Coordinates of N, CA, C and O in Angstrom, one line a residue:
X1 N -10.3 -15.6 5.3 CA -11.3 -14.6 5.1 C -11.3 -14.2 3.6 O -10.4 -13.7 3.0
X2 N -12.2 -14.4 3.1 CA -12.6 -13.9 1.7 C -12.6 -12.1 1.5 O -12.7 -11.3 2.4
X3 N -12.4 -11.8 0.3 CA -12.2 -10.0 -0.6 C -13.6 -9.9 0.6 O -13.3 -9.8 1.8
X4 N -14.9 -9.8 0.0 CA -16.2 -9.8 0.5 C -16.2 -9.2 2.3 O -16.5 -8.1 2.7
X5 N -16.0 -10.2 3.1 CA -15.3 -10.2 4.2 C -14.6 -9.3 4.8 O -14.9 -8.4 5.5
X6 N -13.7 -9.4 4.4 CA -12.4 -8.1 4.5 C -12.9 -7.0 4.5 O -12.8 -6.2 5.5
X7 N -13.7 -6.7 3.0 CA -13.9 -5.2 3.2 C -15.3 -4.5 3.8 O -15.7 -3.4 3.6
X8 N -15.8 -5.3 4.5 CA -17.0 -5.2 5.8 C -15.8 -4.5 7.2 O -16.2 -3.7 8.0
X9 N -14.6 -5.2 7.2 CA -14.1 -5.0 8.2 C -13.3 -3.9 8.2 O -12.7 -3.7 9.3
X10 N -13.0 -2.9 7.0 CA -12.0 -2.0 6.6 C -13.2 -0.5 6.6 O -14.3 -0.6 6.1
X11 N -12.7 0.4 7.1 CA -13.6 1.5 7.1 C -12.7 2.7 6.8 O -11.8 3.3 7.4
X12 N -13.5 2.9 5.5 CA -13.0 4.0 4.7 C -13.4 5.2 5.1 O -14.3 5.5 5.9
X13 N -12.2 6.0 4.4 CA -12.9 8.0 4.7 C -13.9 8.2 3.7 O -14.3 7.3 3.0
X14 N -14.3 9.4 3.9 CA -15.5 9.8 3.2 C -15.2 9.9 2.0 O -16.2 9.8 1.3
X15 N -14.2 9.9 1.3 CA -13.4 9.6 0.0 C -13.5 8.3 -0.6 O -13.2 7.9 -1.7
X16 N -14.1 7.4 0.7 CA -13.7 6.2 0.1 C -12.4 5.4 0.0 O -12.2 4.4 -0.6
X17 N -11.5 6.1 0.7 CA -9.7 5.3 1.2 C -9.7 5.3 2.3 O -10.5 5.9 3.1
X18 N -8.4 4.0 2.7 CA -8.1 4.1 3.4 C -6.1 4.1 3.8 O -5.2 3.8 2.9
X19 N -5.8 4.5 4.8 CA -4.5 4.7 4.5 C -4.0 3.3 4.7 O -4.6 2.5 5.4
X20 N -2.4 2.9 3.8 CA -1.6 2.2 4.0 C -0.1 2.3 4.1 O 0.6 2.9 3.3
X21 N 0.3 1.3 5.6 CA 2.0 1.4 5.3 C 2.3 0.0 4.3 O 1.7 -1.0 4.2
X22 N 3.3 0.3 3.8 CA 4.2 -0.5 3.2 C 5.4 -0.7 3.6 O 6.1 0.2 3.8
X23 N 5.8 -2.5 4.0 CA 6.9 -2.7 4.9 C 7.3 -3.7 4.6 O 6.5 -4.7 4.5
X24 N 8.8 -3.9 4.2 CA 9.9 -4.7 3.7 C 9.4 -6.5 4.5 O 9.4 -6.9 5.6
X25 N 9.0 -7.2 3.3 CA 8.5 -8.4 4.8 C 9.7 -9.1 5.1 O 9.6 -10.0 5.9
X26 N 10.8 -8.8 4.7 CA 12.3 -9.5 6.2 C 12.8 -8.8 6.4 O 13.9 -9.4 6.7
X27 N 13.0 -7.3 6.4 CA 13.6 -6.2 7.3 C 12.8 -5.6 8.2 O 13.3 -5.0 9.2
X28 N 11.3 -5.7 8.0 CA 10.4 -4.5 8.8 C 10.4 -3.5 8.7 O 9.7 -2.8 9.3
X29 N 11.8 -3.1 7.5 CA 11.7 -1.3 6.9 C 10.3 -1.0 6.9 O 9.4 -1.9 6.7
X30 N 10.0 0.3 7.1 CA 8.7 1.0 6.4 C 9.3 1.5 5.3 O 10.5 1.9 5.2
X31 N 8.3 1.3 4.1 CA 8.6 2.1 2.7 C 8.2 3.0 2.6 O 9.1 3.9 2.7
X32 N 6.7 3.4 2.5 CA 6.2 4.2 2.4 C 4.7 4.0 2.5 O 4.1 2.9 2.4
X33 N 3.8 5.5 2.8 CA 2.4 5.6 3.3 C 1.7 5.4 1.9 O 2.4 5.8 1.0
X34 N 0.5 5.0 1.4 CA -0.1 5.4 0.3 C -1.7 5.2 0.8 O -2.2 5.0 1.9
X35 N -2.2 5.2 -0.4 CA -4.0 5.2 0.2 C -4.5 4.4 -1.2 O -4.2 4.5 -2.4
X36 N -5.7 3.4 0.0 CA -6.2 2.3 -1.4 C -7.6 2.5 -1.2 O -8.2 2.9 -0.2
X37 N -8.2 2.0 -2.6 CA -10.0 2.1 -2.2 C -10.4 0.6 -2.5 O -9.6 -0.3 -2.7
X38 N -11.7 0.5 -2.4 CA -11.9 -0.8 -2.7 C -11.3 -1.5 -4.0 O -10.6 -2.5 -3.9
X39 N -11.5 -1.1 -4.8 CA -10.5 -1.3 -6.1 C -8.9 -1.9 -6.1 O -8.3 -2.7 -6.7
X40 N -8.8 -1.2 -5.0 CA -7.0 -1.3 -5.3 C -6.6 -2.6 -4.4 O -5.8 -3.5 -4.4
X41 N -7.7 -2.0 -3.5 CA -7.4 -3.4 -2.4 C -8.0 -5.2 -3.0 O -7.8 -6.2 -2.5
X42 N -8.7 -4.9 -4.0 CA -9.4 -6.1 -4.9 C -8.4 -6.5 -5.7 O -7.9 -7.6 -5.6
X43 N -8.0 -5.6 -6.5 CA -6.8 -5.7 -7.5 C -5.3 -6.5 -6.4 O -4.7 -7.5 -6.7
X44 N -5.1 -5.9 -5.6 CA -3.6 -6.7 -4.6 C -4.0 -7.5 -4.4 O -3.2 -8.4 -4.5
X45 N -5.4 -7.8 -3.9 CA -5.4 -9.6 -3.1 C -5.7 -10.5 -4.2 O -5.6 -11.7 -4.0
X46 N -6.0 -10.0 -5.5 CA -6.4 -11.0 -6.4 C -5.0 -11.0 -7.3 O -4.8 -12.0 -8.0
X47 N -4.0 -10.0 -7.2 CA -3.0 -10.3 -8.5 C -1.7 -10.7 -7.6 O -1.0 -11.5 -8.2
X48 N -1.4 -10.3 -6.1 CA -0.3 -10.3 -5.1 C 0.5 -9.3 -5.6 O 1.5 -8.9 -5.1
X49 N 0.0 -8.9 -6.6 CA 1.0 -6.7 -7.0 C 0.3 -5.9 -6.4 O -1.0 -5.9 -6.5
X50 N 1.1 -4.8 -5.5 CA 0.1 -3.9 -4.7 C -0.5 -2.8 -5.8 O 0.2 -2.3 -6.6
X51 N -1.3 -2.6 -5.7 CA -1.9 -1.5 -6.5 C -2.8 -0.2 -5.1 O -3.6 -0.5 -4.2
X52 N -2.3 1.3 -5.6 CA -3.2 2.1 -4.5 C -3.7 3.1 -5.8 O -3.4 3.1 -7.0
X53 N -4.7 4.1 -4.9 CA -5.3 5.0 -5.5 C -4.1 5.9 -5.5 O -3.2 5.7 -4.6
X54 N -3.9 7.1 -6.6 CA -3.3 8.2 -6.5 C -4.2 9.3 -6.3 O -4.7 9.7 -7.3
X55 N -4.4 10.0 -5.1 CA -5.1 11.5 -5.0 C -4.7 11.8 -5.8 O -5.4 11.4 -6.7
X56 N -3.5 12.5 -6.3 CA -3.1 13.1 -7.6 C -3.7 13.4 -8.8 O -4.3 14.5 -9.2
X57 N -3.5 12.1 -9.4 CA -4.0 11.3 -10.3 C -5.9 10.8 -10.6 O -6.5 10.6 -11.7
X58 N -6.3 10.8 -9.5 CA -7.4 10.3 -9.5 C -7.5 8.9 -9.9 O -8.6 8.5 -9.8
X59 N -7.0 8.3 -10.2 CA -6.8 7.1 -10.6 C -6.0 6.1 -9.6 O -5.2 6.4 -8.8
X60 N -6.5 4.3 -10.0 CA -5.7 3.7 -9.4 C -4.1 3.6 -10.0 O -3.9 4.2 -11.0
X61 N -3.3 3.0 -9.6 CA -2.3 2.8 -10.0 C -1.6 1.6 -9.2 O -1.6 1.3 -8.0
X62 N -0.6 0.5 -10.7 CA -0.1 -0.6 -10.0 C 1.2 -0.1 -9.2 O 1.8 0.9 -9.7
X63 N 1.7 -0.7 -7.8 CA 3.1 0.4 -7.7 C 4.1 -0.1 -9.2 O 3.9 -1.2 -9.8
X64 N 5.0 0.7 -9.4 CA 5.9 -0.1 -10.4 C 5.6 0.4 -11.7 O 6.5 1.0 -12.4
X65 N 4.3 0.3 -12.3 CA 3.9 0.4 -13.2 C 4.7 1.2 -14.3 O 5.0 0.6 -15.3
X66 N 5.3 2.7 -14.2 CA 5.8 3.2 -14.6 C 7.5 2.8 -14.4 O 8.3 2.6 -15.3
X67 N 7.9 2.8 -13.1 CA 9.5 2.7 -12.5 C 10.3 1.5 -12.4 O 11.5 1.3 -12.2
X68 N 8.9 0.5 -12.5 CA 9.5 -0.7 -12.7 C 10.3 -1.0 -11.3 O 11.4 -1.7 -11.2
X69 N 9.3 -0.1 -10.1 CA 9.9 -0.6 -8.9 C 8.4 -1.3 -8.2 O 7.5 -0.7 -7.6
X70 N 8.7 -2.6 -8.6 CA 7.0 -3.2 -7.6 C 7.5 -3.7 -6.4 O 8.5 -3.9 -5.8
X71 N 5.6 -3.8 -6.4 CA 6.2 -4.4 -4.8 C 4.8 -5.2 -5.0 O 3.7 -4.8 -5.4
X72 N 5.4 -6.9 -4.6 CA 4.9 -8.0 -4.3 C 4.0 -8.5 -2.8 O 4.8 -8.9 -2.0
X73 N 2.9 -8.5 -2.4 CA 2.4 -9.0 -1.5 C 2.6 -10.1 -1.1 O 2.5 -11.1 -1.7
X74 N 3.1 -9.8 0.3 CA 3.9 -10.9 0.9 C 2.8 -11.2 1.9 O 2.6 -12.4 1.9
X75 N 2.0 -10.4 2.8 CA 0.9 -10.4 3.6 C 0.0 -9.2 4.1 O 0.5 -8.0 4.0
X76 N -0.9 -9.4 4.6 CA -1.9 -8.1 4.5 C -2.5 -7.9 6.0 O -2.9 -8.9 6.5
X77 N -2.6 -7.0 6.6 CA -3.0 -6.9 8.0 C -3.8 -5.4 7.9 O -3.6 -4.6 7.1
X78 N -4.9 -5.3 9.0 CA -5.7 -4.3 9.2 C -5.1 -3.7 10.1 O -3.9 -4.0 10.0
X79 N -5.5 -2.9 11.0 CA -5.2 -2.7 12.3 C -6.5 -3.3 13.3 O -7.5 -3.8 13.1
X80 N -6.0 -2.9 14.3 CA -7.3 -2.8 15.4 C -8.9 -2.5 15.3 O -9.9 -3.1 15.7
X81 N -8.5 -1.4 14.8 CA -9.6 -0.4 14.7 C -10.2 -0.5 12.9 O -11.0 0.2 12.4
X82 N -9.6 -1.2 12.6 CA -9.9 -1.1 10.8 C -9.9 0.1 9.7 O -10.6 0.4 8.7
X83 N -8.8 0.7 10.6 CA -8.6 2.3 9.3 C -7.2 1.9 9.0 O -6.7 2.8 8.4
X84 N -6.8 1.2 9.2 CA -5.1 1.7 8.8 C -5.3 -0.1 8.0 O -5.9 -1.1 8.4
X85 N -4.2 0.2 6.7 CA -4.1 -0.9 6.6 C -2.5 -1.4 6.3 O -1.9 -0.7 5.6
X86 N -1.9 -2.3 6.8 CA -0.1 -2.5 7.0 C -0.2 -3.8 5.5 O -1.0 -4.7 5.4
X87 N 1.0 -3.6 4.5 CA 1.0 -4.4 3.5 C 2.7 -4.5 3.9 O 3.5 -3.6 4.0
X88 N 3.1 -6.1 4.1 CA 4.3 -6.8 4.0 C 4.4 -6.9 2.4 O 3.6 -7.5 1.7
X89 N 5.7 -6.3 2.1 CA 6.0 -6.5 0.2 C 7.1 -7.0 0.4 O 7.8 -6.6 1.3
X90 N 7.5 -7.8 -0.4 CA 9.0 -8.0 -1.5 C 8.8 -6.3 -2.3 O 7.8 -5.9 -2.8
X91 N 9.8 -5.5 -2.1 CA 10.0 -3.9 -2.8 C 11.5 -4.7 -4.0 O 12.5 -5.3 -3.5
X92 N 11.1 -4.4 -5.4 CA 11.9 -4.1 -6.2 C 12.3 -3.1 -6.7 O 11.6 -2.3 -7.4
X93 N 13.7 -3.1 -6.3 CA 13.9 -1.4 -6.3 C 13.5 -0.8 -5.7 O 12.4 -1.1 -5.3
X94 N 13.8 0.8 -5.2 CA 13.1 1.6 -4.3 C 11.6 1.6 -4.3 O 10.8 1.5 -5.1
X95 N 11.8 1.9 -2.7 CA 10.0 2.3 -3.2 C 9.5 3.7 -3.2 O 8.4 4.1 -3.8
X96 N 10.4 4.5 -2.3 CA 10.4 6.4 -3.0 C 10.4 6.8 -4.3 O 11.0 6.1 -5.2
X97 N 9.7 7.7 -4.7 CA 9.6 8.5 -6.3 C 10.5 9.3 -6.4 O 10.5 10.1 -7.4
X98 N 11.6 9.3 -5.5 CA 12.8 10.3 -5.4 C 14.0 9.3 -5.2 O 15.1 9.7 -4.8
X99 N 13.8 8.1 -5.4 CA 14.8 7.0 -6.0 C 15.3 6.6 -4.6 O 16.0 5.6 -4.6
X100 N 15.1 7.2 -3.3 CA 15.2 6.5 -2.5 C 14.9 5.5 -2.2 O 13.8 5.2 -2.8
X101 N 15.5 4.6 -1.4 CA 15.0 3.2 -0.6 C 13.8 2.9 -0.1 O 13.3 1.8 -0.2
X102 N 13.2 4.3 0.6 CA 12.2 4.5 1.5 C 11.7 5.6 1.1 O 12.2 6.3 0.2
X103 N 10.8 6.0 1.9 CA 10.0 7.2 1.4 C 10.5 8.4 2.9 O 10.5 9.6 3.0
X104 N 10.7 7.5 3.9 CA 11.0 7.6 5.2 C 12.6 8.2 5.5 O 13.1 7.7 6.5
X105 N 13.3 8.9 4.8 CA 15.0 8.9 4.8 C 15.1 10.4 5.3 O 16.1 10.9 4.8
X106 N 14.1 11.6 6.2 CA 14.1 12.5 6.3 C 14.4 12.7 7.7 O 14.1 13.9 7.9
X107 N 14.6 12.3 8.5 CA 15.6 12.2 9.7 C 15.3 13.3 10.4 O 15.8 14.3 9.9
X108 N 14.5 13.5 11.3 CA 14.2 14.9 12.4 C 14.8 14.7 13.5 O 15.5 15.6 14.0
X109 N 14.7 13.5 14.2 CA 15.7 13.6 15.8 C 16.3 12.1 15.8 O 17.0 11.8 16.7

């Protein structure tokens, strides 16, 4: 399936994102949630570096870019329903902004 393709089948918020997990592709760890727009999702399938939007920021951003912790596309999946989007990475170095492993290390039950 071609960029073109793909994003017929991805249905964004009124923002124009959509959400994504990030997941270790030979542990199945989850890394962490982030949100991409058409941009970011053009930019990953064309470079295999994930790149998302930052609400924050307003801007896109490559992961790593700063921390020099990337993460490589390993494979790309929708969901069902075409809102959620699941990215398999190679993660160098953490993929938390708090130097964790995961973004996920907050343990409730």
């Amino acid at each position: 399936m071609n960029t073109s393709e793909l994003l017929t089948k991805i249905t964004f918020n009124d923002r124009g994102l959509v959400p994504v997990i990030a997941q270790h592709y030979q542990t199945g760890e989850v890394l962490m949630m982030a949100w991409m727009n058409q941009e970011a999702i053009e930019k990953t399938l064309a470079t295999n570096e994930v790149h998302y939007w930052s609400r924050s920021r307003q801007s896109l951003w490559k992961k790593g870019e700063t921390s020099g912790h990337f993460q490589h596309l390993k494979s790309f999946y929708i969901d069902c329903d075409g809102d959620t989007l699941l990215l398999k990475v190679d993660q160098i170095g953490p993929a938390c902004h708090t130097g964790e492993k995961t973004c996920f290390f907050n343990k409730i039950k």
